[in-house]
XYZ file of C-alpha atoms in Angstrom:
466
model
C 107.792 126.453 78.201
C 105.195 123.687 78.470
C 103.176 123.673 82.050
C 103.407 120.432 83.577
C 100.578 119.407 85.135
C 101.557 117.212 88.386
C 100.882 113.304 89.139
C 98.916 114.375 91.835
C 96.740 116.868 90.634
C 95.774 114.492 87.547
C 95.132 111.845 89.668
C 92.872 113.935 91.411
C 90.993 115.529 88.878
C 90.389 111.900 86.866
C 89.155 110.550 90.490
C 87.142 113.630 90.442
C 85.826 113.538 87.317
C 85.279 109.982 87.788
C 82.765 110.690 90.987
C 81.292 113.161 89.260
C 80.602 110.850 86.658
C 79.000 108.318 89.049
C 77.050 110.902 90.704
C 75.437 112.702 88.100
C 74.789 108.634 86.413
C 73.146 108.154 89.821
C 71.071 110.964 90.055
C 69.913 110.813 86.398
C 68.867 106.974 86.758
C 66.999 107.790 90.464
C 65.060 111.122 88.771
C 63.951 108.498 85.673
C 63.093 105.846 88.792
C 61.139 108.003 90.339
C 59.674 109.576 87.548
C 58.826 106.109 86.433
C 57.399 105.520 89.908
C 55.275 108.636 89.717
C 53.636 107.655 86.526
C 52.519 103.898 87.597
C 51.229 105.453 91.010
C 49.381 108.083 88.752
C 48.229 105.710 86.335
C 46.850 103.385 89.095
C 45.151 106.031 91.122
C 43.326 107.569 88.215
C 42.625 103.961 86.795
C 40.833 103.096 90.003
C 39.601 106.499 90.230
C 37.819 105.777 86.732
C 36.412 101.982 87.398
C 34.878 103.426 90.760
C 33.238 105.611 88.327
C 32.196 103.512 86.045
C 30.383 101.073 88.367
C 28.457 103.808 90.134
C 27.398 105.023 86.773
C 26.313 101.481 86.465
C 24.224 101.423 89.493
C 22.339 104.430 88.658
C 19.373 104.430 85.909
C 19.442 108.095 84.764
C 15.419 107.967 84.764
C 15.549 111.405 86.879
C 17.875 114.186 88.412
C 17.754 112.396 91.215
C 19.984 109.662 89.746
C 22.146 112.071 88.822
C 22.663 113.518 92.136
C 23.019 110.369 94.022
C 25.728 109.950 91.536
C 27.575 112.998 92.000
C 27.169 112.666 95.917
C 28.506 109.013 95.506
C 31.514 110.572 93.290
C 32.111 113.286 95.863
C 32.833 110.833 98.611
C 34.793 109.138 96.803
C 37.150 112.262 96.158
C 36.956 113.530 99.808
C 40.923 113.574 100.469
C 42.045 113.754 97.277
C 43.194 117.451 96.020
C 43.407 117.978 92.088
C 41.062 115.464 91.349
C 38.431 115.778 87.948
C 35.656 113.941 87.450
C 33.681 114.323 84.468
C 30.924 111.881 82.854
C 29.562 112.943 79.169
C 27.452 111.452 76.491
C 28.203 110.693 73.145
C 27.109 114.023 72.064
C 29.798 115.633 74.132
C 27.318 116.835 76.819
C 28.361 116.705 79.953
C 26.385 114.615 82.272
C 28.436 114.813 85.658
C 31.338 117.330 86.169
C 33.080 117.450 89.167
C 35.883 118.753 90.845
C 38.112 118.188 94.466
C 38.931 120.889 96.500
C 41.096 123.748 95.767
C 41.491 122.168 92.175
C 41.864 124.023 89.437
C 41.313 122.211 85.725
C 42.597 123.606 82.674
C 39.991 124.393 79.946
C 41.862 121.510 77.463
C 40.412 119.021 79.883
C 36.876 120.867 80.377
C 37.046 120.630 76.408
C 38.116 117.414 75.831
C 36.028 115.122 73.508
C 36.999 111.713 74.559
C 38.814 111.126 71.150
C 41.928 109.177 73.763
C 40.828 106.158 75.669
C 42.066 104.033 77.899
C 45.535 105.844 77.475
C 47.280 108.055 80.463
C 47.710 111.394 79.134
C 49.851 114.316 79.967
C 49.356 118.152 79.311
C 50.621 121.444 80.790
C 48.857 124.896 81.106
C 49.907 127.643 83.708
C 53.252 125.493 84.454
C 51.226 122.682 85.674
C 51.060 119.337 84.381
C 48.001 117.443 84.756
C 47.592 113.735 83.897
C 43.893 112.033 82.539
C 42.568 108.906 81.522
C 39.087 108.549 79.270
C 37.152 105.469 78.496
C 33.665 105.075 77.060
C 31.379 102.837 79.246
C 28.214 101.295 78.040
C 25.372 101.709 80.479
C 22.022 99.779 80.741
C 18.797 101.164 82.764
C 16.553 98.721 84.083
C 14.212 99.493 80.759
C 15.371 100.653 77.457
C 18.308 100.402 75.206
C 21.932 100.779 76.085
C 23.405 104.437 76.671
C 27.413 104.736 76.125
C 29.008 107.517 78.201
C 32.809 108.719 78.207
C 34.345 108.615 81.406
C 36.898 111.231 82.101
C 39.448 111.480 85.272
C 42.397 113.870 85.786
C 44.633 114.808 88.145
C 47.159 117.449 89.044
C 50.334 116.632 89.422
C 52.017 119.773 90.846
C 52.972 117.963 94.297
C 54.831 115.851 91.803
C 56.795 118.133 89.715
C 57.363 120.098 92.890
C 59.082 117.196 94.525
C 60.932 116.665 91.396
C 62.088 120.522 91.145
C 63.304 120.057 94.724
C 64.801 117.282 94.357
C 66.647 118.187 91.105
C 67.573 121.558 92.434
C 69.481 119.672 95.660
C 71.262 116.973 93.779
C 72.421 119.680 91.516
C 74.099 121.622 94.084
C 74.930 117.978 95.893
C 77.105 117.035 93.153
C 78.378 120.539 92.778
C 80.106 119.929 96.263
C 80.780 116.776 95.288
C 83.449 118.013 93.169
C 85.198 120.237 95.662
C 84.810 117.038 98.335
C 86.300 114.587 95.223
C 89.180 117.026 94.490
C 90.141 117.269 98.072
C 89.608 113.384 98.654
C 91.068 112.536 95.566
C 94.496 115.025 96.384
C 94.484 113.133 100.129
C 94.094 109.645 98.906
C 96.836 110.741 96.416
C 99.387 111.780 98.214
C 99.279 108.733 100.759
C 99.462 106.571 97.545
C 102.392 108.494 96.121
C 104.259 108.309 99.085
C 106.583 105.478 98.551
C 107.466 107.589 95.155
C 108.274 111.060 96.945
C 110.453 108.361 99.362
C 112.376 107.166 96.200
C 112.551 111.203 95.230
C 113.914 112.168 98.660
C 116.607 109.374 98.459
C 117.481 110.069 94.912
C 117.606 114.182 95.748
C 120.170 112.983 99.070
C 121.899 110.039 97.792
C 125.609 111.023 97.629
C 128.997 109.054 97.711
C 129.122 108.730 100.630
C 125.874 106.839 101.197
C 125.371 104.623 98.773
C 124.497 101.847 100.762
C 121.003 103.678 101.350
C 117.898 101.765 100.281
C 114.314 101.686 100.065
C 112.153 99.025 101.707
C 109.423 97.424 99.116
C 107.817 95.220 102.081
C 105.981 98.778 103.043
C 104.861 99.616 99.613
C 101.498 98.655 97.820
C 102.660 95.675 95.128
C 102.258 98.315 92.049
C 105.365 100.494 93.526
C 107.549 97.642 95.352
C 108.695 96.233 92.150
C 109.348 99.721 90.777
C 111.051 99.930 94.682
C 112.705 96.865 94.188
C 114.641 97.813 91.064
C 115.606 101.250 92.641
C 117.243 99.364 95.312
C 119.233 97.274 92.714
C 120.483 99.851 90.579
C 121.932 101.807 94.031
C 123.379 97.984 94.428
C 124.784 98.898 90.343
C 126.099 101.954 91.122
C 127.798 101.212 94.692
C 129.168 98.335 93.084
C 129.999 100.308 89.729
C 131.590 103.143 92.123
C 133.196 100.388 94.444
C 135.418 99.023 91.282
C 135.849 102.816 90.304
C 136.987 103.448 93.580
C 139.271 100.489 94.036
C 140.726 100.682 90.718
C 142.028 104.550 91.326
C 143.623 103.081 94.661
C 145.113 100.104 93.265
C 146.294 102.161 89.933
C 147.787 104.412 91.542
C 149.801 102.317 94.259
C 150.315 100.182 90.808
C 152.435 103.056 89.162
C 153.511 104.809 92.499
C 156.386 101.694 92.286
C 157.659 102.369 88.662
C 157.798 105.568 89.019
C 159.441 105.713 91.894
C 161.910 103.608 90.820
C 162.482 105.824 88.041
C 162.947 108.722 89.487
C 165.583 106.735 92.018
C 167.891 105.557 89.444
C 167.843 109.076 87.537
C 168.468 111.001 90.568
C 171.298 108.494 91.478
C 172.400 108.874 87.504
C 172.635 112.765 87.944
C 173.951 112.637 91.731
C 177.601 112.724 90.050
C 179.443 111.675 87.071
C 179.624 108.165 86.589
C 181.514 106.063 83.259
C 179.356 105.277 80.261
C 178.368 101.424 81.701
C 176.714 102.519 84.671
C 174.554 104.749 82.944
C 174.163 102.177 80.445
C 172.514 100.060 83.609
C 170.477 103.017 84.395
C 168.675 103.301 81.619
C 168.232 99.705 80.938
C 166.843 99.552 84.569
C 164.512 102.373 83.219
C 163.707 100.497 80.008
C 162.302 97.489 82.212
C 160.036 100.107 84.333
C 158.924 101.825 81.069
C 157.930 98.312 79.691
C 156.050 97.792 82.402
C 154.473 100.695 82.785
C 153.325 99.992 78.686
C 152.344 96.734 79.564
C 149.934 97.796 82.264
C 148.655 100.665 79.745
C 148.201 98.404 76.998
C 146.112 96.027 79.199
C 144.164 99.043 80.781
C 143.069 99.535 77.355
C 142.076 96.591 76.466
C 139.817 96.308 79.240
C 138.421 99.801 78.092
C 137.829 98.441 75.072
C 136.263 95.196 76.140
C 133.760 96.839 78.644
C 132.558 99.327 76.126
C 131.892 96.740 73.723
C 134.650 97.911 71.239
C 136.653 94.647 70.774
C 136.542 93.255 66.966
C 136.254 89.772 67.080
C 137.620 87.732 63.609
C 135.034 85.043 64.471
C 136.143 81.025 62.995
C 135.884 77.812 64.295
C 138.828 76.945 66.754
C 140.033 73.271 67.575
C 140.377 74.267 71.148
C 142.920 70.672 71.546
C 145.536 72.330 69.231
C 145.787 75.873 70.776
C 146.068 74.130 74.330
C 148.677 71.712 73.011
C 150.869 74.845 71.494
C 150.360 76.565 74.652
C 151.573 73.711 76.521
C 154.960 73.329 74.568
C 155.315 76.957 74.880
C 155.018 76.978 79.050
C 156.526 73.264 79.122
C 160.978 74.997 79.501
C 159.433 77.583 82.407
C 157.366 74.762 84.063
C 160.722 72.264 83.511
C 162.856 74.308 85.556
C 160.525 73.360 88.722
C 159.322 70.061 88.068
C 155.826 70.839 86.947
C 154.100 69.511 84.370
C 151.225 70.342 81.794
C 148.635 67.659 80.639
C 145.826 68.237 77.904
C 142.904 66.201 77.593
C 139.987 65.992 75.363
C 138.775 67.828 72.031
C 136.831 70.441 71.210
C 135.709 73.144 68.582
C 134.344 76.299 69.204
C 133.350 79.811 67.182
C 135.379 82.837 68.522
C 138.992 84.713 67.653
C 141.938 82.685 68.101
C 144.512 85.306 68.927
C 142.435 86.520 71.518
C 141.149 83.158 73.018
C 144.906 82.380 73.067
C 145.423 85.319 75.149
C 142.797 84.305 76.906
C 144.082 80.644 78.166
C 148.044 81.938 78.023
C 146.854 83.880 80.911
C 145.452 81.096 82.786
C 147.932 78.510 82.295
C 150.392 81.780 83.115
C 149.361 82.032 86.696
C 148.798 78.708 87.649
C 152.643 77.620 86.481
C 153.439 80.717 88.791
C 151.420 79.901 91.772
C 151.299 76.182 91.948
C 154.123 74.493 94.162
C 157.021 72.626 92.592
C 156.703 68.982 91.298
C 152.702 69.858 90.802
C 150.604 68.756 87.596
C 148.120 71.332 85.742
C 145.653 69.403 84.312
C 143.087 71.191 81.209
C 140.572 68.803 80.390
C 137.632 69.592 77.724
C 134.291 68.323 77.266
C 131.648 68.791 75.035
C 127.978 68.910 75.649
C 124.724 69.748 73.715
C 125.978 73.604 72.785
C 129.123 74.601 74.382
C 132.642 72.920 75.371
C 133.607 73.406 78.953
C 137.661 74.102 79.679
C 138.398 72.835 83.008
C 142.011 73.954 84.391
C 143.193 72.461 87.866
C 145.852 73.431 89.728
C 147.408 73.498 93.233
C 147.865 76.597 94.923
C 151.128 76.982 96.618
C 149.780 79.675 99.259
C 146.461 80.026 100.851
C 143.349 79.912 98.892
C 141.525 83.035 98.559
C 138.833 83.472 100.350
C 136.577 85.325 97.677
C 137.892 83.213 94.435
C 135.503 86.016 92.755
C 138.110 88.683 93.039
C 140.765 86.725 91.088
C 139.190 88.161 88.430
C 139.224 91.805 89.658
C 141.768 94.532 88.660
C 145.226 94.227 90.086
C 143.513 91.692 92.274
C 146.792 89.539 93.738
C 146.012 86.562 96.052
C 149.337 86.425 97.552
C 150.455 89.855 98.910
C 153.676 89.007 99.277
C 154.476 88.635 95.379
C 153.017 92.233 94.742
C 156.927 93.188 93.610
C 158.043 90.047 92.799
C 156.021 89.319 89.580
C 156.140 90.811 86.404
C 152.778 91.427 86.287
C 150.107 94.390 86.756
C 147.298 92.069 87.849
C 145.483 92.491 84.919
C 145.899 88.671 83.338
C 142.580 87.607 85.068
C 140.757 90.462 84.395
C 141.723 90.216 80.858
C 140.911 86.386 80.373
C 136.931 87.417 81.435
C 136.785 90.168 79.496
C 137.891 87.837 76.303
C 135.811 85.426 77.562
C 132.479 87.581 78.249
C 133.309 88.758 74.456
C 132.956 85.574 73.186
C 129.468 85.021 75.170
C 131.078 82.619 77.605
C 131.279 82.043 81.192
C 134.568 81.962 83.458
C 134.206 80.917 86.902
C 136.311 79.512 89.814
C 135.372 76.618 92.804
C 138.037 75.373 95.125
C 138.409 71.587 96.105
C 140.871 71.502 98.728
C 144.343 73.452 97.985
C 142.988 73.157 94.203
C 141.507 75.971 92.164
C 139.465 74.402 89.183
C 138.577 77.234 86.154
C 135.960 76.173 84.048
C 135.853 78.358 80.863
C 132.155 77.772 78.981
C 132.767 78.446 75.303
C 130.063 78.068 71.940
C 130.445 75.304 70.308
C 131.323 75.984 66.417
């Protein structure tokens, strides 16, 4: 089994390793700073060391030993204060002239040795783990009478107060970002889990959601911007599935008080059948009675189906271009005797060709023109016009309603959805006509919707053109 490493603890070991990061890139650029810092400040004190030097080796003739010691006592209060300080002075033959040293100093024997062969250069060297730092230039001297003398200058210093700081200060930034890590994991965890917070919120509603609250949701406006839209589309696929579960729900209802009448009124008429003996003709009724319920009950199946089919995408479409005028004109002369018998009448306006299945899209409008024949009001006019734009043609079927309007003219197109209650028993149908004209439509990449003006209900089915 692989080990899962959590959000949290990732997050806080990158912000960890991150501060590390930082820290240890901070403490490596101030040790070069100061590093940097202790070399100019060395560089400059031994360079003005040297010139002071150099001008009271100017000032003195070298006639006697008694230029030489005013020298060395001139050098000597000049290095009053000044621990780890070397002064030497030697001639070109390597012989030292003046050699002097500050208090509690102690020089190695490279620089006691050294020739002079480096000049004007800061140098570096280490003996007994201490690091000592010297400049040497050759000055040219003139007494008062004779020729020119040349001399090489020599100053040191020790640097151990240096390196010491240095150690220390390496040693506690060491152990400083040591801590660090244990402070960044902790910090890192904390800031974490506040950030993650909205996401254990969506976990905890996920974990409790149930059926029966559904209608829980998760508010974005409290969440950082990175997480609300993530929040955001949490709360809309809850709105998915309550709506998904809604129809679920509703459909089981409305199916089963759909076949509860059938089948009761099957098992009526064969109990009555069997109650006693009764001539051929009667039972003859029975079972055409039966046949009707069974027909029915086939129909509704059949169109249950088909709705299965069309909302799993399983519907075949034998795609051609359809003259939209024609198929509404044959429909018309097909529902012209039924609308006869109650004065109504069926008008068709306009042209139009579009790509889709013609058996299906016949369906399709047979339903339409189906229910508004059998819920308009006598003596009324259904009117299908069609226009044509830039892409698609637009179907527009008005009618009259001979009850009240519905209220939500979205749930004509919902199962067994019937506006008028009263006709639940009355009709033929299972409800499903509507539902089954979308589906057909939706198929075909259209749009079906329905407005009301007035006690009218106008359809307008959006079809390709072909």
């Amino acid at each position: 089994m692989r080990f899962k490493i959590s959000l949290t603890t990732r997050l806080s070991l990158i912000f960890s390793a991150v501060m590390l990061t930082v820290w240890w890139l901070s403490s490596f650029i101030l040790i070069s700073t100061l590093n940097g810092y202790f070399d100019n400040q060395d560089r400059d004190f031994l360079t003005g060391k040297l010139q002071l030097t150099e001008e009271f080796l100017k000032t003195e003739t070298f006639r006697n030993k008694t230029d030489i010691k005013s020298l060395s006592e001139k050098i000597n209060d000049a290095m009053v204060g000044h621990n780890g300080l070397f002064i030497s002075i030697k001639n070109m033959e390597n012989e030292k002239i003046v050699e002097l040293f500050a208090k509690n100093s102690v020089v190695p024997a490279i620089l006691l040795n050294k020739s002079g062969d480096i000049l004007d250069y800061m140098i570096q060297t280490e003996e007994n783990n201490t690091v000592y730092r010297s400049i040497s230039r050759r000055v040219a001297v003139t007494p008062e009478q004779g020729k020119s003398k040349h001399f090489i200058i020599t100053v040191a210093t020790d640097t151990g107060y240096h390196t010491l700081f240095m150690d220390k200060l390496s040693t506690w930034l060491f152990w400083f970002n040591i801590g660090l890590v244990f402070i960044s994991i902790f910090l890192g965890w904390l800031t974490t889990r506040i950030g993650l917070k909205p996401l254990r919120e969506m976990t905890s509603l996920a974990s409790s959601m149930t059926v029966h609250s559904l209608d829980q949701r998760l508010n974005p406006d409290l969440a950082p911007p990175e997480i609300s839209e993530t929040m955001q589309e949490f709360n809309n696929m809850f709105d998915r599935l309550e709506g998904s579960f809604r129809k679920l729900s509703d459909f089981s209802s409305d199916i089963a008080h759909e076949l509860r009448t059938p089948v009761s009124n099957l098992m009526m008429q064969t109990q009555f059948a069997l109650a006693k003996e009764r001539d051929v003709s009667h039972y003859r009724e029975i079972l055409f009675a039966n046949l009707e319920e069974l027909k029915r009950l086939s129909r509704m199946t059949s169109d249950m189906l088909f709705l299965a089919r069309s909302e799993h995408g399983l519907l075949q479409l034998d795609k051609h271009d359809v003259d939209l005028a024609a198929e509404l004109n044959e429909l018309r002369e097909l529902f012209e005797p039924l609308a006869d018998e109650t004065g109504k009448t069926i008008t068709v306006e306009g042209e139009g060709v579009v790509a889709g299945d013609s058996d299906m899209l016949r369906r399709a409008f047979s339903n339409l023109l189906s229910n508004a024949i059998k819920y308009s009001p006598d003596n009324t006019c259904t009117a299908i016009r069609l226009e044509r734009d830039s892409d698609c043609v637009n179907v527009i079927i008005t009618n009259t309603m001979s009850g009240p309007v519905p209220a939500n003219l979205e749930r004509l197109f919902d199962r067994f959805y019937r506006a008028d209650s009263s006709r639940v028993h009355n009709t033929e149908g299972a409800g499903l006509g509507l539902s089954i004209t979308r589906s057909i439509i939706h198929t075909h990449g259209g749009e079906l919707s329905a407005v009301q003006q007035g006690r009218e209900i106008v359809f307008n089915v959006r079809l390709l053109r072909g």
